[in-house]
Each structure stands twice: as structure tokens, then as C-alpha cells.
Amino acid sequence: MRSGNGGKRPPWHPVVVRTPTGSAILRGAAALWIVAGVFYLMTEFVVAQQVPGYSYSADYISDLGRPLQSPMAAWMNGAFIAQGVAFAVASALVVTALRTGRGAVVFLGLALIYGAGSVVVGVFPSGGAAAHVHVAGATAAIVAGNLAVITAGVGLLRRRRFRAMGSVSVALGAAGLIGGGVLLCGSVFDTLVFGDGAWERAAIYSIIGWQLLAAVAASVRRRQCPADWGLAPTARP
């Protein structure tokens, strides 16, 4: 059907871009997300084994980055920084490879805040003289990271073939925010169900889990129309 303007594509219509460059960018973003996520989880596990009596349920992740408490604190703090930078860079690559819309701009802004917060967590270890800076960075990372996941999920829900991924994304982001909220409430809930470490991990693993799922989706769908990702502008009827 002709559009009524001489058959020309309306300026708001998503553009189908199937270029080797776009596919390469998505592959690079996916690889970065996977490497960073796996490196973070593996580093946390290895470092935790070096701290006697450390509990994933009761103890904070940041405790693994305390130089006087953790023999491999430098590794954990490096993992915080690497994860934050990789998440932000990979997010920027994905948005670059796709047709940018309002949702993509919001997602990227939140991803950058998450990345900056994670870097602050690694640069200013827990328990140090700048402990308040560490807490501020951790709070920013948890809130912005999970909001970024939800933003991506809302965009994906608008595309029929990605509704399952969109639903999972929104659920993960919501669970992460709930975990972070309970963590901020201190001991109100932790003695009834889980310890602070479990709630903190719920707030952080939701982001890392999403990035690993998103990496798989980006790898599988890298040859699809960028509009299919849901971060592109939605065509008007």
C-alpha cells in the first residue's frame, strides 16, 4: 500500500539496516557482556574462597573488596570496575548498532550511571575512609542498573517475537529493585528470610543475569532488523 506521499518511506519509519558493520558491533557487545559477566561471577567465587567463614547469604559482596579483610581484594575491586565499564560500553555499542529511539537513550543513560557507580565501588572499597562514597556508588549502580533492565524489557515487550525476553527483563529488574529495597531496610526482613548478602546479590545478579541473556539474544538476532529489538522508534500505523 502506498503511503500517500509518492511511495516514499515516512521519516518516522524504522530503517532496516542489515550491514556487516552492524552485525559485528552486536557481536562485539554480546562478547563483552558475556566475558564481563562470567569474569565477575568467577572472580567473586574465587575471592570468597579465600575469606574464612565468608557467607554468600549473610556477608556483603563489598566485604570481598576490603584490603584488610580479603587477601584478593584487588581482584574483587578490579572485577567491580571491569563489570561497570564493560556493561556501559556494551550498552553503547548495542544502541549504536540499532536505530536510536527515546527508549534507547534512556537505557543508555541508565547503563552509564550503572557503569559509573560500579567503578566507584571498585575505586573506593567498603570500610575505608570514603565508605560513604562507596555506598553512594553501590546505590546508584543497583538502582540505575535494574531500571536499565526494566527499560530494555519494556521496549522488547512492544515486539511480538521478543515478548518473552521482555517479560523476563522486567521481572529481573523488578526483582533487583525489590532486593535492593529490602537491603536498604536493614535488618527488618533479613532475619526473617535471608541475610543482607542474599538480598544484595538479588539486586546485583539480576543485572548480570540480564546482560548474559541479552548477549545471547544479541548473538542470535544480530542479523534481524534493528527495530525488532524494541529500542527503536515504533512505527505509526
mmCIF file of C-alpha atoms in Angstrom:
data_model
loop_
_atom_site.group_PDB
_atom_site.id
_atom_site.type_symbol
_atom_site.label_atom_id
_atom_site.label_comp_id
_atom_site.label_asym_id
_atom_site.label_seq_id
_atom_site.Cartn_x
_atom_site.Cartn_y
_atom_site.Cartn_z
ATOM 1 C CA MET A 1 0.000 0.000 0.000
ATOM 2 C CA ARG A 2 1.320 3.405 -0.929
ATOM 3 C CA SER A 3 1.855 5.830 1.912
ATOM 4 C CA GLY A 4 0.200 8.762 0.118
ATOM 5 C CA ASN A 5 3.443 10.688 -0.229
ATOM 6 C CA GLY A 6 4.583 9.287 -3.518
ATOM 7 C CA GLY A 7 5.562 5.891 -2.095
ATOM 8 C CA LYS A 8 8.370 7.350 -0.001
ATOM 9 C CA ARG A 9 9.087 5.945 3.446
ATOM 10 C CA PRO A 10 7.779 8.264 6.205
ATOM 11 C CA PRO A 11 10.614 9.912 8.147
ATOM 12 C CA TRP A 12 9.489 8.225 11.393
ATOM 13 C CA HIS A 13 9.543 4.727 9.932
ATOM 14 C CA PRO A 14 12.248 2.400 11.372
ATOM 15 C CA VAL A 15 15.031 1.749 8.914
ATOM 16 C CA VAL A 16 16.109 -1.820 8.225
ATOM 17 C CA VAL A 17 19.874 -1.967 8.452
ATOM 18 C CA ARG A 18 21.498 -5.284 7.621
ATOM 19 C CA THR A 19 25.166 -4.433 7.367
ATOM 20 C CA PRO A 20 28.271 -6.414 8.286
ATOM 21 C CA THR A 21 29.316 -3.490 10.464
ATOM 22 C CA GLY A 22 26.092 -3.570 12.484
ATOM 23 C CA SER A 23 26.373 -7.329 12.962
ATOM 24 C CA ALA A 24 29.997 -7.013 14.044
ATOM 25 C CA ILE A 25 29.095 -4.335 16.583
ATOM 26 C CA LEU A 26 26.369 -6.521 18.089
ATOM 27 C CA ARG A 27 28.738 -9.491 18.210
ATOM 28 C CA GLY A 28 31.306 -7.362 19.993
ATOM 29 C CA ALA A 29 28.742 -6.098 22.501
ATOM 30 C CA ALA A 30 27.493 -9.624 23.171
ATOM 31 C CA ALA A 31 31.031 -10.926 23.684
ATOM 32 C CA LEU A 32 31.814 -8.057 26.060
ATOM 33 C CA TRP A 33 28.701 -8.696 28.139
ATOM 34 C CA ILE A 34 29.432 -12.410 28.378
ATOM 35 C CA VAL A 35 33.118 -12.054 29.227
ATOM 36 C CA ALA A 36 32.454 -9.353 31.840
ATOM 37 C CA GLY A 37 29.577 -11.236 33.470
ATOM 38 C CA VAL A 38 31.400 -14.542 33.661
ATOM 39 C CA PHE A 39 34.614 -12.880 34.868
ATOM 40 C CA TYR A 40 32.737 -11.067 37.629
ATOM 41 C CA LEU A 41 30.944 -14.185 38.892
ATOM 42 C CA MET A 42 34.074 -16.333 38.736
ATOM 43 C CA THR A 43 36.187 -13.702 40.480
ATOM 44 C CA GLU A 44 33.644 -13.314 43.251
ATOM 45 C CA PHE A 45 33.545 -17.078 43.793
ATOM 46 C CA VAL A 46 37.341 -17.475 43.870
ATOM 47 C CA VAL A 47 37.883 -14.471 46.150
ATOM 48 C CA ALA A 48 35.168 -15.669 48.536
ATOM 49 C CA GLN A 49 37.012 -18.955 48.982
ATOM 50 C CA GLN A 50 39.980 -17.039 50.344
ATOM 51 C CA VAL A 51 37.995 -15.390 53.145
ATOM 52 C CA PRO A 52 37.464 -17.815 56.080
ATOM 53 C CA GLY A 53 33.835 -18.145 57.098
ATOM 54 C CA TYR A 54 32.543 -15.976 54.284
ATOM 55 C CA SER A 55 28.820 -16.489 53.579
ATOM 56 C CA TYR A 56 27.056 -15.641 50.318
ATOM 57 C CA SER A 57 23.821 -15.252 52.279
ATOM 58 C CA ALA A 58 24.997 -13.205 55.244
ATOM 59 C CA ASP A 59 28.012 -11.187 54.027
ATOM 60 C CA TYR A 60 28.135 -8.282 51.604
ATOM 61 C CA ILE A 61 29.861 -8.642 48.256
ATOM 62 C CA SER A 62 31.813 -5.493 49.059
ATOM 63 C CA ASP A 63 33.425 -7.294 52.002
ATOM 64 C CA LEU A 64 35.454 -9.202 49.414
ATOM 65 C CA GLY A 65 36.994 -5.913 48.321
ATOM 66 C CA ARG A 66 38.219 -4.831 51.747
ATOM 67 C CA PRO A 67 42.040 -4.904 51.636
ATOM 68 C CA LEU A 68 42.432 -5.738 55.353
ATOM 69 C CA GLN A 69 39.834 -8.497 55.260
ATOM 70 C CA SER A 70 40.201 -10.127 51.863
ATOM 71 C CA PRO A 71 43.567 -11.453 50.585
ATOM 72 C CA MET A 72 42.396 -10.982 46.986
ATOM 73 C CA ALA A 73 40.655 -7.644 47.473
ATOM 74 C CA ALA A 74 42.375 -6.120 44.451
ATOM 75 C CA TRP A 75 40.863 -8.792 42.206
ATOM 76 C CA MET A 76 37.353 -8.153 43.503
ATOM 77 C CA ASN A 77 37.662 -4.408 43.163
ATOM 78 C CA GLY A 78 39.031 -4.916 39.664
ATOM 79 C CA ALA A 79 36.002 -7.065 38.849
ATOM 80 C CA PHE A 80 33.664 -4.280 40.021
ATOM 81 C CA ILE A 81 35.406 -1.830 37.729
ATOM 82 C CA ALA A 82 35.622 -4.196 34.756
ATOM 83 C CA GLN A 83 31.934 -5.121 35.030
ATOM 84 C CA GLY A 84 30.837 -1.496 35.181
ATOM 85 C CA VAL A 85 32.946 -0.378 32.237
ATOM 86 C CA ALA A 86 32.052 -3.418 30.123
ATOM 87 C CA PHE A 87 28.320 -3.058 30.766
ATOM 88 C CA ALA A 88 28.353 0.615 29.804
ATOM 89 C CA VAL A 89 30.497 0.111 26.692
ATOM 90 C CA ALA A 90 28.476 -2.885 25.503
ATOM 91 C CA SER A 91 25.238 -0.959 26.024
ATOM 92 C CA ALA A 92 26.603 1.936 23.992
ATOM 93 C CA LEU A 93 27.591 -0.468 21.208
ATOM 94 C CA VAL A 94 24.112 -2.013 21.118
ATOM 95 C CA VAL A 95 22.436 1.385 20.950
ATOM 96 C CA THR A 96 24.873 2.425 18.208
ATOM 97 C CA ALA A 97 24.073 -0.674 16.172
ATOM 98 C CA LEU A 98 20.323 -0.071 16.449
ATOM 99 C CA ARG A 99 18.118 2.742 15.278
ATOM 100 C CA THR A 100 18.130 5.103 18.253
ATOM 101 C CA GLY A 101 14.799 5.959 19.857
ATOM 102 C CA ARG A 102 13.731 7.528 23.126
ATOM 103 C CA GLY A 103 13.847 4.191 24.929
ATOM 104 C CA ALA A 104 17.404 3.606 23.751
ATOM 105 C CA VAL A 105 18.532 6.988 25.058
ATOM 106 C CA VAL A 106 17.004 6.323 28.485
ATOM 107 C CA PHE A 107 18.501 2.827 28.558
ATOM 108 C CA LEU A 108 21.967 4.095 27.666
ATOM 109 C CA GLY A 109 21.815 6.881 30.250
ATOM 110 C CA LEU A 110 20.926 4.395 32.983
ATOM 111 C CA ALA A 111 23.606 1.975 31.782
ATOM 112 C CA LEU A 112 26.225 4.732 32.027
ATOM 113 C CA ILE A 113 25.124 5.572 35.580
ATOM 114 C CA TYR A 114 25.356 1.888 36.488
ATOM 115 C CA GLY A 115 28.839 1.719 34.992
ATOM 116 C CA ALA A 116 29.995 4.817 36.866
ATOM 117 C CA GLY A 117 28.546 3.500 40.130
ATOM 118 C CA SER A 118 30.304 0.165 39.716
ATOM 119 C CA VAL A 119 33.610 1.901 39.067
ATOM 120 C CA VAL A 120 33.154 3.989 42.220
ATOM 121 C CA VAL A 121 32.508 0.774 44.201
ATOM 122 C CA GLY A 122 35.819 -0.651 42.985
ATOM 123 C CA VAL A 123 37.863 2.514 43.425
ATOM 124 C CA PHE A 124 36.574 3.248 46.937
ATOM 125 C CA PRO A 125 36.471 -0.101 48.817
ATOM 126 C CA SER A 126 33.987 -0.774 51.593
ATOM 127 C CA GLY A 127 35.093 0.098 55.098
ATOM 128 C CA GLY A 128 37.654 2.685 54.032
ATOM 129 C CA ALA A 129 37.851 6.389 54.775
ATOM 130 C CA ALA A 130 35.483 7.087 51.854
ATOM 131 C CA ALA A 131 32.908 4.473 52.825
ATOM 132 C CA HIS A 132 30.068 6.919 52.138
ATOM 133 C CA VAL A 133 31.292 7.292 48.550
ATOM 134 C CA HIS A 134 31.305 3.502 48.196
ATOM 135 C CA VAL A 135 27.714 3.284 49.435
ATOM 136 C CA ALA A 136 26.620 6.062 47.076
ATOM 137 C CA GLY A 137 28.221 4.281 44.122
ATOM 138 C CA ALA A 138 26.646 0.952 45.064
ATOM 139 C CA THR A 139 23.212 2.535 45.423
ATOM 140 C CA ALA A 140 23.491 4.274 42.068
ATOM 141 C CA ALA A 141 24.623 1.059 40.386
ATOM 142 C CA ILE A 142 21.806 -1.056 41.841
ATOM 143 C CA VAL A 143 19.035 1.423 41.098
ATOM 144 C CA ALA A 144 20.203 2.546 37.648
ATOM 145 C CA GLY A 145 21.234 -0.948 36.554
ATOM 146 C CA ASN A 146 17.871 -2.506 37.357
ATOM 147 C CA LEU A 147 15.989 0.436 35.845
ATOM 148 C CA ALA A 148 18.043 -0.064 32.674
ATOM 149 C CA VAL A 149 16.978 -3.720 32.595
ATOM 150 C CA ILE A 150 13.331 -2.737 33.025
ATOM 151 C CA THR A 151 13.625 -0.069 30.317
ATOM 152 C CA ALA A 152 15.027 -2.611 27.882
ATOM 153 C CA GLY A 153 12.279 -5.052 28.866
ATOM 154 C CA VAL A 154 9.500 -2.531 28.231
ATOM 155 C CA GLY A 155 10.933 -1.886 24.775
ATOM 156 C CA LEU A 156 11.179 -5.598 23.998
ATOM 157 C CA LEU A 157 7.564 -6.150 25.067
ATOM 158 C CA ARG A 158 6.499 -3.981 22.137
ATOM 159 C CA ARG A 159 7.893 -6.564 19.701
ATOM 160 C CA ARG A 160 5.906 -9.767 19.479
ATOM 161 C CA ARG A 161 8.870 -12.045 18.864
ATOM 162 C CA PHE A 162 10.714 -10.629 21.887
ATOM 163 C CA ARG A 163 7.857 -10.505 24.386
ATOM 164 C CA ALA A 164 9.204 -13.480 26.336
ATOM 165 C CA MET A 165 12.594 -11.782 26.705
ATOM 166 C CA GLY A 166 10.828 -8.546 27.557
ATOM 167 C CA SER A 167 8.812 -10.206 30.311
ATOM 168 C CA VAL A 168 11.931 -11.825 31.761
ATOM 169 C CA SER A 169 13.762 -8.488 31.642
ATOM 170 C CA VAL A 170 11.031 -6.626 33.501
ATOM 171 C CA ALA A 171 10.793 -9.423 36.075
ATOM 172 C CA LEU A 172 14.550 -9.419 36.633
ATOM 173 C CA GLY A 173 14.704 -5.647 37.010
ATOM 174 C CA ALA A 174 11.755 -5.594 39.401
ATOM 175 C CA ALA A 175 13.269 -8.404 41.475
ATOM 176 C CA GLY A 176 16.546 -6.499 41.616
ATOM 177 C CA LEU A 177 14.849 -3.329 42.829
ATOM 178 C CA ILE A 178 12.948 -5.296 45.458
ATOM 179 C CA GLY A 179 16.193 -6.905 46.631
ATOM 180 C CA GLY A 180 17.850 -3.507 46.818
ATOM 181 C CA GLY A 181 14.886 -2.046 48.670
ATOM 182 C CA VAL A 182 14.908 -4.800 51.274
ATOM 183 C CA LEU A 183 18.660 -4.358 51.656
ATOM 184 C CA LEU A 184 18.174 -0.663 52.402
ATOM 185 C CA CYS A 185 15.637 -1.580 55.095
ATOM 186 C CA GLY A 186 18.462 -3.155 57.075
ATOM 187 C CA SER A 187 17.519 -5.933 59.437
ATOM 188 C CA VAL A 188 13.747 -5.543 59.110
ATOM 189 C CA PHE A 189 13.470 -8.519 56.759
ATOM 190 C CA ASP A 190 16.840 -10.243 56.662
ATOM 191 C CA THR A 191 16.378 -12.190 59.880
ATOM 192 C CA LEU A 192 13.006 -13.460 58.685
ATOM 193 C CA VAL A 193 14.049 -14.774 55.289
ATOM 194 C CA PHE A 194 17.610 -14.188 54.070
ATOM 195 C CA GLY A 195 20.681 -12.279 55.148
ATOM 196 C CA ASP A 196 21.933 -8.988 53.720
ATOM 197 C CA GLY A 197 24.279 -10.808 51.364
ATOM 198 C CA ALA A 198 21.410 -12.662 49.708
ATOM 199 C CA TRP A 199 19.357 -9.512 49.192
ATOM 200 C CA GLU A 200 22.374 -7.664 47.815
ATOM 201 C CA ARG A 201 23.050 -10.476 45.369
ATOM 202 C CA ALA A 202 19.425 -10.446 44.263
ATOM 203 C CA ALA A 203 19.854 -6.752 43.458
ATOM 204 C CA ILE A 204 23.118 -7.264 41.545
ATOM 205 C CA TYR A 205 22.741 -10.693 39.952
ATOM 206 C CA SER A 206 19.529 -9.521 38.284
ATOM 207 C CA ILE A 207 21.634 -7.116 36.214
ATOM 208 C CA ILE A 208 24.380 -9.600 35.417
ATOM 209 C CA GLY A 209 21.844 -12.311 34.612
ATOM 210 C CA TRP A 210 20.092 -9.961 32.218
ATOM 211 C CA GLN A 211 23.284 -8.972 30.444
ATOM 212 C CA LEU A 212 24.116 -12.634 29.835
ATOM 213 C CA LEU A 213 20.616 -13.263 28.432
ATOM 214 C CA ALA A 214 20.824 -10.093 26.346
ATOM 215 C CA ALA A 215 24.180 -11.210 24.980
ATOM 216 C CA VAL A 216 22.620 -14.453 23.770
ATOM 217 C CA ALA A 217 19.716 -12.530 22.235
ATOM 218 C CA ALA A 218 22.089 -10.109 20.515
ATOM 219 C CA SER A 219 24.097 -13.006 19.098
ATOM 220 C CA VAL A 220 21.017 -14.805 17.811
ATOM 221 C CA ARG A 221 19.257 -11.736 16.427
ATOM 222 C CA ARG A 222 22.183 -9.701 15.173
ATOM 223 C CA ARG A 223 21.044 -10.127 11.546
ATOM 224 C CA GLN A 224 17.496 -9.057 12.271
ATOM 225 C CA CYS A 225 16.075 -5.633 11.683
ATOM 226 C CA PRO A 226 17.303 -3.281 14.426
ATOM 227 C CA ALA A 227 13.692 -2.221 15.004
ATOM 228 C CA ASP A 228 12.969 -5.747 16.252
ATOM 229 C CA TRP A 229 14.969 -5.051 19.391
ATOM 230 C CA GLY A 230 12.283 -2.694 20.672
ATOM 231 C CA LEU A 231 14.719 0.134 21.405
ATOM 232 C CA ALA A 232 13.988 1.686 18.034
ATOM 233 C CA PRO A 233 11.139 4.129 17.407
ATOM 234 C CA THR A 234 7.839 2.319 16.935
ATOM 235 C CA ALA A 235 6.321 2.883 13.514
ATOM 236 C CA ARG A 236 2.989 4.632 13.484
ATOM 237 C CA PRO A 237 0.023 2.762 11.967
#
